[in-house]
Amino acid sequence: MARLWLVEREYDDRNLISFVYATTDGTQQLRKELSATLLQQRSEPITAAIDADEDDLAPVDPDEQSRYATEAQSVAESHDPDDPI
C-alpha cells in the first residue's frame, strides 16, 4: 500500500472532475474521475490523502514530477489524511 496526496483537480466540459493523487516524491500517481452529479451524491468527501495498492499506480510524467512532489508534500504537511479537501 502507498499513501498518495491530492495534487490536482481538473474539470472538463463533459461534467467530469478528475482528481490526481501522487506520492510525496512525485513519481507515482492515481487518477480518479467522477461525474459532478455523482460527486454531489457521495456521502464520503474527497480527502487530502488516499491509500492505494501499488499495482494500481501509474508513473508520473517526468515533466510533472517536481510539481507533484511539491504539491503532495505541501498537502501532507498542512492536512491530516482524512481531512475533506
PDB file of N, CA and C in Angstrom:
ATOM      1  N   MET A   1       0.838  -1.194   0.000  1.00  0.00           N
ATOM      2  CA  MET A   1       0.000   0.000   0.000  1.00  0.00           C
ATOM      3  C   MET A   1       0.873   1.245   0.000  1.00  0.00           C
ATOM      4  N   ALA A   2       0.391   2.247  -0.693  1.00  0.00           N
ATOM      5  CA  ALA A   2       1.089   3.522  -0.758  1.00  0.00           C
ATOM      6  C   ALA A   2       0.111   4.631  -0.384  1.00  0.00           C
ATOM      7  N   ARG A   3       0.625   5.627   0.314  1.00  0.00           N
ATOM      8  CA  ARG A   3      -0.196   6.805   0.627  1.00  0.00           C
ATOM      9  C   ARG A   3       0.047   7.851  -0.447  1.00  0.00           C
ATOM     10  N   LEU A   4      -1.046   8.383  -0.979  1.00  0.00           N
ATOM     11  CA  LEU A   4      -0.987   9.416  -2.011  1.00  0.00           C
ATOM     12  C   LEU A   4      -1.775  10.632  -1.538  1.00  0.00           C
ATOM     13  N   TRP A   5      -1.323  11.788  -1.987  1.00  0.00           N
ATOM     14  CA  TRP A   5      -1.925  13.058  -1.573  1.00  0.00           C
ATOM     15  C   TRP A   5      -2.505  13.778  -2.787  1.00  0.00           C
ATOM     16  N   LEU A   6      -3.613  14.469  -2.572  1.00  0.00           N
ATOM     17  CA  LEU A   6      -4.275  15.181  -3.665  1.00  0.00           C
ATOM     18  C   LEU A   6      -3.369  16.290  -4.194  1.00  0.00           C
ATOM     19  N   VAL A   7      -3.092  16.252  -5.483  1.00  0.00           N
ATOM     20  CA  VAL A   7      -2.203  17.245  -6.087  1.00  0.00           C
ATOM     21  C   VAL A   7      -2.873  18.051  -7.195  1.00  0.00           C
ATOM     22  N   GLU A   8      -3.987  17.564  -7.696  1.00  0.00           N
ATOM     23  CA  GLU A   8      -4.608  18.257  -8.823  1.00  0.00           C
ATOM     24  C   GLU A   8      -6.077  17.898  -8.918  1.00  0.00           C
ATOM     25  N   ARG A   9      -6.859  18.879  -9.307  1.00  0.00           N
ATOM     26  CA  ARG A   9      -8.294  18.689  -9.542  1.00  0.00           C
ATOM     27  C   ARG A   9      -8.601  19.386 -10.851  1.00  0.00           C
ATOM     28  N   GLU A  10      -9.187  18.668 -11.798  1.00  0.00           N
ATOM     29  CA  GLU A  10      -9.482  19.227 -13.121  1.00  0.00           C
ATOM     30  C   GLU A  10     -10.956  19.018 -13.451  1.00  0.00           C
ATOM     31  N   TYR A  11     -11.539  20.003 -14.104  1.00  0.00           N
ATOM     32  CA  TYR A  11     -12.917  19.922 -14.569  1.00  0.00           C
ATOM     33  C   TYR A  11     -12.898  19.903 -16.086  1.00  0.00           C
ATOM     34  N   ASP A  12     -13.810  19.137 -16.679  1.00  0.00           N
ATOM     35  CA  ASP A  12     -13.875  19.164 -18.139  1.00  0.00           C
ATOM     36  C   ASP A  12     -15.286  19.479 -18.605  1.00  0.00           C
ATOM     37  N   ASP A  13     -15.449  19.615 -19.897  1.00  0.00           N
ATOM     38  CA  ASP A  13     -16.740  20.011 -20.462  1.00  0.00           C
ATOM     39  C   ASP A  13     -17.754  18.872 -20.528  1.00  0.00           C
ATOM     40  N   ARG A  14     -17.369  17.676 -20.078  1.00  0.00           N
ATOM     41  CA  ARG A  14     -18.304  16.548 -20.060  1.00  0.00           C
ATOM     42  C   ARG A  14     -18.884  16.334 -18.662  1.00  0.00           C
ATOM     43  N   ASN A  15     -18.709  17.327 -17.775  1.00  0.00           N
ATOM     44  CA  ASN A  15     -19.212  17.270 -16.409  1.00  0.00           C
ATOM     45  C   ASN A  15     -18.454  16.238 -15.567  1.00  0.00           C
ATOM     46  N   LEU A  16     -17.192  15.984 -15.936  1.00  0.00           N
ATOM     47  CA  LEU A  16     -16.338  15.085 -15.156  1.00  0.00           C
ATOM     48  C   LEU A  16     -15.314  15.892 -14.371  1.00  0.00           C
ATOM     49  N   ILE A  17     -15.036  15.424 -13.167  1.00  0.00           N
ATOM     50  CA  ILE A  17     -13.997  16.017 -12.340  1.00  0.00           C
ATOM     51  C   ILE A  17     -12.939  14.942 -12.128  1.00  0.00           C
ATOM     52  N   SER A  18     -11.706  15.277 -12.468  1.00  0.00           N
ATOM     53  CA  SER A  18     -10.581  14.360 -12.286  1.00  0.00           C
ATOM     54  C   SER A  18      -9.805  14.785 -11.049  1.00  0.00           C
ATOM     55  N   PHE A  19      -9.504  13.810 -10.212  1.00  0.00           N
ATOM     56  CA  PHE A  19      -8.678  14.027  -9.033  1.00  0.00           C
ATOM     57  C   PHE A  19      -7.393  13.242  -9.231  1.00  0.00           C
ATOM     58  N   VAL A  20      -6.274  13.905  -9.048  1.00  0.00           N
ATOM     59  CA  VAL A  20      -4.981  13.238  -9.180  1.00  0.00           C
ATOM     60  C   VAL A  20      -4.337  13.222  -7.804  1.00  0.00           C
ATOM     61  N   TYR A  21      -4.000  12.025  -7.350  1.00  0.00           N
ATOM     62  CA  TYR A  21      -3.276  11.820  -6.099  1.00  0.00           C
ATOM     63  C   TYR A  21      -1.878  11.339  -6.457  1.00  0.00           C
ATOM     64  N   ALA A  22      -0.873  11.807  -5.720  1.00  0.00           N
ATOM     65  CA  ALA A  22       0.502  11.422  -6.023  1.00  0.00           C
ATOM     66  C   ALA A  22       1.280  11.138  -4.741  1.00  0.00           C
ATOM     67  N   THR A  23       2.338  10.382  -4.907  1.00  0.00           N
ATOM     68  CA  THR A  23       3.246  10.120  -3.795  1.00  0.00           C
ATOM     69  C   THR A  23       4.038  11.392  -3.499  1.00  0.00           C
ATOM     70  N   THR A  24       4.578  11.493  -2.297  1.00  0.00           N
ATOM     71  CA  THR A  24       5.301  12.707  -1.919  1.00  0.00           C
ATOM     72  C   THR A  24       6.603  12.890  -2.682  1.00  0.00           C
ATOM     73  N   ASP A  25       7.100  11.840  -3.337  1.00  0.00           N
ATOM     74  CA  ASP A  25       8.294  12.025  -4.173  1.00  0.00           C
ATOM     75  C   ASP A  25       7.919  12.384  -5.611  1.00  0.00           C
ATOM     76  N   GLY A  26       6.609  12.418  -5.907  1.00  0.00           N
ATOM     77  CA  GLY A  26       6.130  12.850  -7.208  1.00  0.00           C
ATOM     78  C   GLY A  26       6.295  11.861  -8.344  1.00  0.00           C
ATOM     79  N   THR A  27       6.637  10.619  -8.040  1.00  0.00           N
ATOM     80  CA  THR A  27       6.920   9.669  -9.119  1.00  0.00           C
ATOM     81  C   THR A  27       5.748   8.772  -9.498  1.00  0.00           C
ATOM     82  N   GLN A  28       4.768   8.614  -8.608  1.00  0.00           N
ATOM     83  CA  GLN A  28       3.639   7.717  -8.859  1.00  0.00           C
ATOM     84  C   GLN A  28       2.338   8.482  -8.654  1.00  0.00           C
ATOM     85  N   GLN A  29       1.313   8.086  -9.418  1.00  0.00           N
ATOM     86  CA  GLN A  29       0.027   8.768  -9.325  1.00  0.00           C
ATOM     87  C   GLN A  29      -1.140   7.802  -9.475  1.00  0.00           C
ATOM     88  N   LEU A  30      -2.288   8.287  -9.027  1.00  0.00           N
ATOM     89  CA  LEU A  30      -3.551   7.598  -9.250  1.00  0.00           C
ATOM     90  C   LEU A  30      -4.567   8.667  -9.615  1.00  0.00           C
ATOM     91  N   ARG A  31      -5.243   8.467 -10.716  1.00  0.00           N
ATOM     92  CA  ARG A  31      -6.241   9.429 -11.197  1.00  0.00           C
ATOM     93  C   ARG A  31      -7.624   8.816 -11.006  1.00  0.00           C
ATOM     94  N   LYS A  32      -8.526   9.615 -10.446  1.00  0.00           N
ATOM     95  CA  LYS A  32      -9.923   9.203 -10.285  1.00  0.00           C
ATOM     96  C   LYS A  32     -10.786  10.208 -11.013  1.00  0.00           C
ATOM     97  N   GLU A  33     -11.782   9.710 -11.728  1.00  0.00           N
ATOM     98  CA  GLU A  33     -12.729  10.583 -12.411  1.00  0.00           C
ATOM     99  C   GLU A  33     -14.125  10.312 -11.881  1.00  0.00           C
ATOM    100  N   LEU A  34     -14.824  11.387 -11.542  1.00  0.00           N
ATOM    101  CA  LEU A  34     -16.198  11.287 -11.062  1.00  0.00           C
ATOM    102  C   LEU A  34     -17.038  12.325 -11.774  1.00  0.00           C
ATOM    103  N   SER A  35     -18.279  11.980 -12.044  1.00  0.00           N
ATOM    104  CA  SER A  35     -19.181  12.985 -12.600  1.00  0.00           C
ATOM    105  C   SER A  35     -19.535  13.965 -11.483  1.00  0.00           C
ATOM    106  N   ALA A  36     -19.798  15.191 -11.851  1.00  0.00           N
ATOM    107  CA  ALA A  36     -20.162  16.199 -10.853  1.00  0.00           C
ATOM    108  C   ALA A  36     -21.427  15.776 -10.113  1.00  0.00           C
ATOM    109  N   THR A  37     -22.351  15.155 -10.823  1.00  0.00           N
ATOM    110  CA  THR A  37     -23.587  14.685 -10.194  1.00  0.00           C
ATOM    111  C   THR A  37     -23.299  13.618  -9.155  1.00  0.00           C
ATOM    112  N   LEU A  38     -22.474  12.639  -9.513  1.00  0.00           N
ATOM    113  CA  LEU A  38     -22.117  11.578  -8.570  1.00  0.00           C
ATOM    114  C   LEU A  38     -21.367  12.147  -7.373  1.00  0.00           C
ATOM    115  N   LEU A  39     -20.509  13.106  -7.614  1.00  0.00           N
ATOM    116  CA  LEU A  39     -19.742  13.714  -6.532  1.00  0.00           C
ATOM    117  C   LEU A  39     -20.670  14.380  -5.523  1.00  0.00           C
ATOM    118  N   GLN A  40     -21.712  15.026  -5.995  1.00  0.00           N
ATOM    119  CA  GLN A  40     -22.673  15.679  -5.103  1.00  0.00           C
ATOM    120  C   GLN A  40     -23.473  14.662  -4.302  1.00  0.00           C
ATOM    121  N   GLN A  41     -23.667  13.455  -4.831  1.00  0.00           N
ATOM    122  CA  GLN A  41     -24.468  12.431  -4.172  1.00  0.00           C
ATOM    123  C   GLN A  41     -23.665  11.584  -3.187  1.00  0.00           C
ATOM    124  N   ARG A  42     -22.331  11.654  -3.272  1.00  0.00           N
ATOM    125  CA  ARG A  42     -21.480  10.844  -2.406  1.00  0.00           C
ATOM    126  C   ARG A  42     -21.649  11.251  -0.952  1.00  0.00           C
ATOM    127  N   SER A  43     -21.687  10.265  -0.083  1.00  0.00           N
ATOM    128  CA  SER A  43     -21.746  10.569   1.339  1.00  0.00           C
ATOM    129  C   SER A  43     -20.339  10.748   1.915  1.00  0.00           C
ATOM    130  N   GLU A  44     -19.338  10.247   1.190  1.00  0.00           N
ATOM    131  CA  GLU A  44     -17.957  10.374   1.642  1.00  0.00           C
ATOM    132  C   GLU A  44     -17.294  11.541   0.914  1.00  0.00           C
ATOM    133  N   PRO A  45     -16.613  12.411   1.656  1.00  0.00           N
ATOM    134  CA  PRO A  45     -15.953  13.539   0.996  1.00  0.00           C
ATOM    135  C   PRO A  45     -14.663  13.108   0.293  1.00  0.00           C
ATOM    136  N   ILE A  46     -14.197  13.949  -0.594  1.00  0.00           N
ATOM    137  CA  ILE A  46     -12.867  13.781  -1.177  1.00  0.00           C
ATOM    138  C   ILE A  46     -11.887  14.182  -0.081  1.00  0.00           C
ATOM    139  N   THR A  47     -10.915  13.332   0.188  1.00  0.00           N
ATOM    140  CA  THR A  47      -9.990  13.592   1.287  1.00  0.00           C
ATOM    141  C   THR A  47      -8.607  13.994   0.780  1.00  0.00           C
ATOM    142  N   ALA A  48      -7.824  14.533   1.706  1.00  0.00           N
ATOM    143  CA  ALA A  48      -6.479  15.002   1.373  1.00  0.00           C
ATOM    144  C   ALA A  48      -5.580  13.870   0.895  1.00  0.00           C
ATOM    145  N   ALA A  49      -5.800  12.672   1.414  1.00  0.00           N
ATOM    146  CA  ALA A  49      -4.947  11.537   1.039  1.00  0.00           C
ATOM    147  C   ALA A  49      -5.784  10.278   0.893  1.00  0.00           C
ATOM    148  N   ILE A  50      -5.238   9.353   0.122  1.00  0.00           N
ATOM    149  CA  ILE A  50      -5.823   8.023  -0.004  1.00  0.00           C
ATOM    150  C   ILE A  50      -4.696   7.005   0.091  1.00  0.00           C
ATOM    151  N   ASP A  51      -5.058   5.791   0.436  1.00  0.00           N
ATOM    152  CA  ASP A  51      -4.119   4.677   0.388  1.00  0.00           C
ATOM    153  C   ASP A  51      -4.520   3.816  -0.802  1.00  0.00           C
ATOM    154  N   ALA A  52      -3.537   3.443  -1.604  1.00  0.00           N
ATOM    155  CA  ALA A  52      -3.822   2.669  -2.816  1.00  0.00           C
ATOM    156  C   ALA A  52      -2.813   1.545  -2.959  1.00  0.00           C
ATOM    157  N   ASP A  53      -3.257   0.483  -3.579  1.00  0.00           N
ATOM    158  CA  ASP A  53      -2.376  -0.635  -3.896  1.00  0.00           C
ATOM    159  C   ASP A  53      -1.344  -0.165  -4.915  1.00  0.00           C
ATOM    160  N   GLU A  54      -0.105  -0.489  -4.686  1.00  0.00           N
ATOM    161  CA  GLU A  54       0.969  -0.032  -5.576  1.00  0.00           C
ATOM    162  C   GLU A  54       0.787  -0.530  -7.012  1.00  0.00           C
ATOM    163  N   ASP A  55       0.087  -1.644  -7.193  1.00  0.00           N
ATOM    164  CA  ASP A  55      -0.173  -2.156  -8.543  1.00  0.00           C
ATOM    165  C   ASP A  55      -1.123  -1.254  -9.329  1.00  0.00           C
ATOM    166  N   ASP A  56      -1.883  -0.412  -8.622  1.00  0.00           N
ATOM    167  CA  ASP A  56      -2.843   0.477  -9.278  1.00  0.00           C
ATOM    168  C   ASP A  56      -2.241   1.826  -9.671  1.00  0.00           C
ATOM    169  N   LEU A  57      -0.993   2.071  -9.303  1.00  0.00           N
ATOM    170  CA  LEU A  57      -0.368   3.364  -9.546  1.00  0.00           C
ATOM    171  C   LEU A  57       0.257   3.432 -10.938  1.00  0.00           C
ATOM    172  N   ALA A  58       0.282   4.629 -11.464  1.00  0.00           N
ATOM    173  CA  ALA A  58       0.905   4.880 -12.764  1.00  0.00           C
ATOM    174  C   ALA A  58       2.063   5.843 -12.567  1.00  0.00           C
ATOM    175  N   PRO A  59       3.055   5.766 -13.429  1.00  0.00           N
ATOM    176  CA  PRO A  59       4.168   6.710 -13.310  1.00  0.00           C
ATOM    177  C   PRO A  59       3.723   8.124 -13.694  1.00  0.00           C
ATOM    178  N   VAL A  60       4.346   9.091 -13.068  1.00  0.00           N
ATOM    179  CA  VAL A  60       4.080  10.493 -13.382  1.00  0.00           C
ATOM    180  C   VAL A  60       5.026  10.921 -14.509  1.00  0.00           C
ATOM    181  N   ASP A  61       4.513  11.695 -15.428  1.00  0.00           N
ATOM    182  CA  ASP A  61       5.339  12.257 -16.497  1.00  0.00           C
ATOM    183  C   ASP A  61       6.520  12.991 -15.846  1.00  0.00           C
ATOM    184  N   PRO A  62       7.737  12.743 -16.314  1.00  0.00           N
ATOM    185  CA  PRO A  62       8.915  13.389 -15.714  1.00  0.00           C
ATOM    186  C   PRO A  62       8.805  14.915 -15.641  1.00  0.00           C
ATOM    187  N   ASP A  63       8.106  15.532 -16.583  1.00  0.00           N
ATOM    188  CA  ASP A  63       7.941  16.985 -16.560  1.00  0.00           C
ATOM    189  C   ASP A  63       7.047  17.460 -15.416  1.00  0.00           C
ATOM    190  N   GLU A  64       6.232  16.569 -14.861  1.00  0.00           N
ATOM    191  CA  GLU A  64       5.313  16.917 -13.782  1.00  0.00           C
ATOM    192  C   GLU A  64       5.798  16.467 -12.400  1.00  0.00           C
ATOM    193  N   GLN A  65       6.833  15.646 -12.334  1.00  0.00           N
ATOM    194  CA  GLN A  65       7.244  15.047 -11.059  1.00  0.00           C
ATOM    195  C   GLN A  65       7.591  16.071  -9.996  1.00  0.00           C
ATOM    196  N   SER A  66       8.321  17.096 -10.335  1.00  0.00           N
ATOM    197  CA  SER A  66       8.711  18.099  -9.343  1.00  0.00           C
ATOM    198  C   SER A  66       7.492  18.836  -8.799  1.00  0.00           C
ATOM    199  N   ARG A  67       6.588  19.216  -9.692  1.00  0.00           N
ATOM    200  CA  ARG A  67       5.373  19.921  -9.263  1.00  0.00           C
ATOM    201  C   ARG A  67       4.502  19.028  -8.389  1.00  0.00           C
ATOM    202  N   TYR A  68       4.336  17.764  -8.785  1.00  0.00           N
ATOM    203  CA  TYR A  68       3.529  16.840  -7.991  1.00  0.00           C
ATOM    204  C   TYR A  68       4.166  16.592  -6.629  1.00  0.00           C
ATOM    205  N   ALA A  69       5.477  16.443  -6.588  1.00  0.00           N
ATOM    206  CA  ALA A  69       6.169  16.226  -5.314  1.00  0.00           C
ATOM    207  C   ALA A  69       5.968  17.419  -4.393  1.00  0.00           C
ATOM    208  N   THR A  70       6.140  18.617  -4.921  1.00  0.00           N
ATOM    209  CA  THR A  70       5.963  19.832  -4.117  1.00  0.00           C
ATOM    210  C   THR A  70       4.545  19.934  -3.586  1.00  0.00           C
ATOM    211  N   GLU A  71       3.574  19.690  -4.444  1.00  0.00           N
ATOM    212  CA  GLU A  71       2.175  19.789  -4.032  1.00  0.00           C
ATOM    213  C   GLU A  71       1.812  18.702  -3.017  1.00  0.00           C
ATOM    214  N   ALA A  72       2.230  17.466  -3.267  1.00  0.00           N
ATOM    215  CA  ALA A  72       1.929  16.366  -2.346  1.00  0.00           C
ATOM    216  C   ALA A  72       2.547  16.632  -0.971  1.00  0.00           C
ATOM    217  N   GLN A  73       3.773  17.106  -0.935  1.00  0.00           N
ATOM    218  CA  GLN A  73       4.428  17.412   0.340  1.00  0.00           C
ATOM    219  C   GLN A  73       3.712  18.545   1.068  1.00  0.00           C
ATOM    220  N   SER A  74       3.280  19.551   0.324  1.00  0.00           N
ATOM    221  CA  SER A  74       2.559  20.673   0.924  1.00  0.00           C
ATOM    222  C   SER A  74       1.236  20.224   1.541  1.00  0.00           C
ATOM    223  N   VAL A  75       0.489  19.416   0.807  1.00  0.00           N
ATOM    224  CA  VAL A  75      -0.792  18.912   1.325  1.00  0.00           C
ATOM    225  C   VAL A  75      -0.545  18.017   2.540  1.00  0.00           C
ATOM    226  N   ALA A  76       0.477  17.168   2.484  1.00  0.00           N
ATOM    227  CA  ALA A  76       0.793  16.270   3.603  1.00  0.00           C
ATOM    228  C   ALA A  76       1.174  17.047   4.864  1.00  0.00           C
ATOM    229  N   GLU A  77       1.847  18.170   4.690  1.00  0.00           N
ATOM    230  CA  GLU A  77       2.270  18.976   5.842  1.00  0.00           C
ATOM    231  C   GLU A  77       1.128  19.781   6.440  1.00  0.00           C
ATOM    232  N   SER A  78       0.135  20.117   5.632  1.00  0.00           N
ATOM    233  CA  SER A  78      -0.925  21.006   6.111  1.00  0.00           C
ATOM    234  C   SER A  78      -2.274  20.335   6.383  1.00  0.00           C
ATOM    235  N   HIS A  79      -2.368  19.032   6.081  1.00  0.00           N
ATOM    236  CA  HIS A  79      -3.636  18.318   6.272  1.00  0.00           C
ATOM    237  C   HIS A  79      -3.397  16.937   6.860  1.00  0.00           C
ATOM    238  N   ASP A  80      -4.383  16.479   7.626  1.00  0.00           N
ATOM    239  CA  ASP A  80      -4.429  15.077   8.011  1.00  0.00           C
ATOM    240  C   ASP A  80      -4.961  14.295   6.809  1.00  0.00           C
ATOM    241  N   PRO A  81      -4.600  13.027   6.688  1.00  0.00           N
ATOM    242  CA  PRO A  81      -5.063  12.259   5.529  1.00  0.00           C
ATOM    243  C   PRO A  81      -6.568  12.239   5.315  1.00  0.00           C
ATOM    244  N   ASP A  82      -7.359  12.243   6.399  1.00  0.00           N
ATOM    245  CA  ASP A  82      -8.802  12.150   6.279  1.00  0.00           C
ATOM    246  C   ASP A  82      -9.508  13.505   6.175  1.00  0.00           C
ATOM    247  N   ASP A  83      -8.737  14.581   6.122  1.00  0.00           N
ATOM    248  CA  ASP A  83      -9.343  15.909   6.006  1.00  0.00           C
ATOM    249  C   ASP A  83     -10.083  16.037   4.681  1.00  0.00           C
ATOM    250  N   PRO A  84     -11.324  16.518   4.711  1.00  0.00           N
ATOM    251  CA  PRO A  84     -12.014  16.821   3.452  1.00  0.00           C
ATOM    252  C   PRO A  84     -11.280  17.967   2.763  1.00  0.00           C
ATOM    253  N   ILE A  85     -11.174  17.863   1.461  1.00  0.00           N
ATOM    254  CA  ILE A  85     -10.428  18.905   0.742  1.00  0.00           C
ATOM    255  C   ILE A  85     -11.084  19.220  -0.586  1.00  0.00           C
TER     256      ILE A  85
END
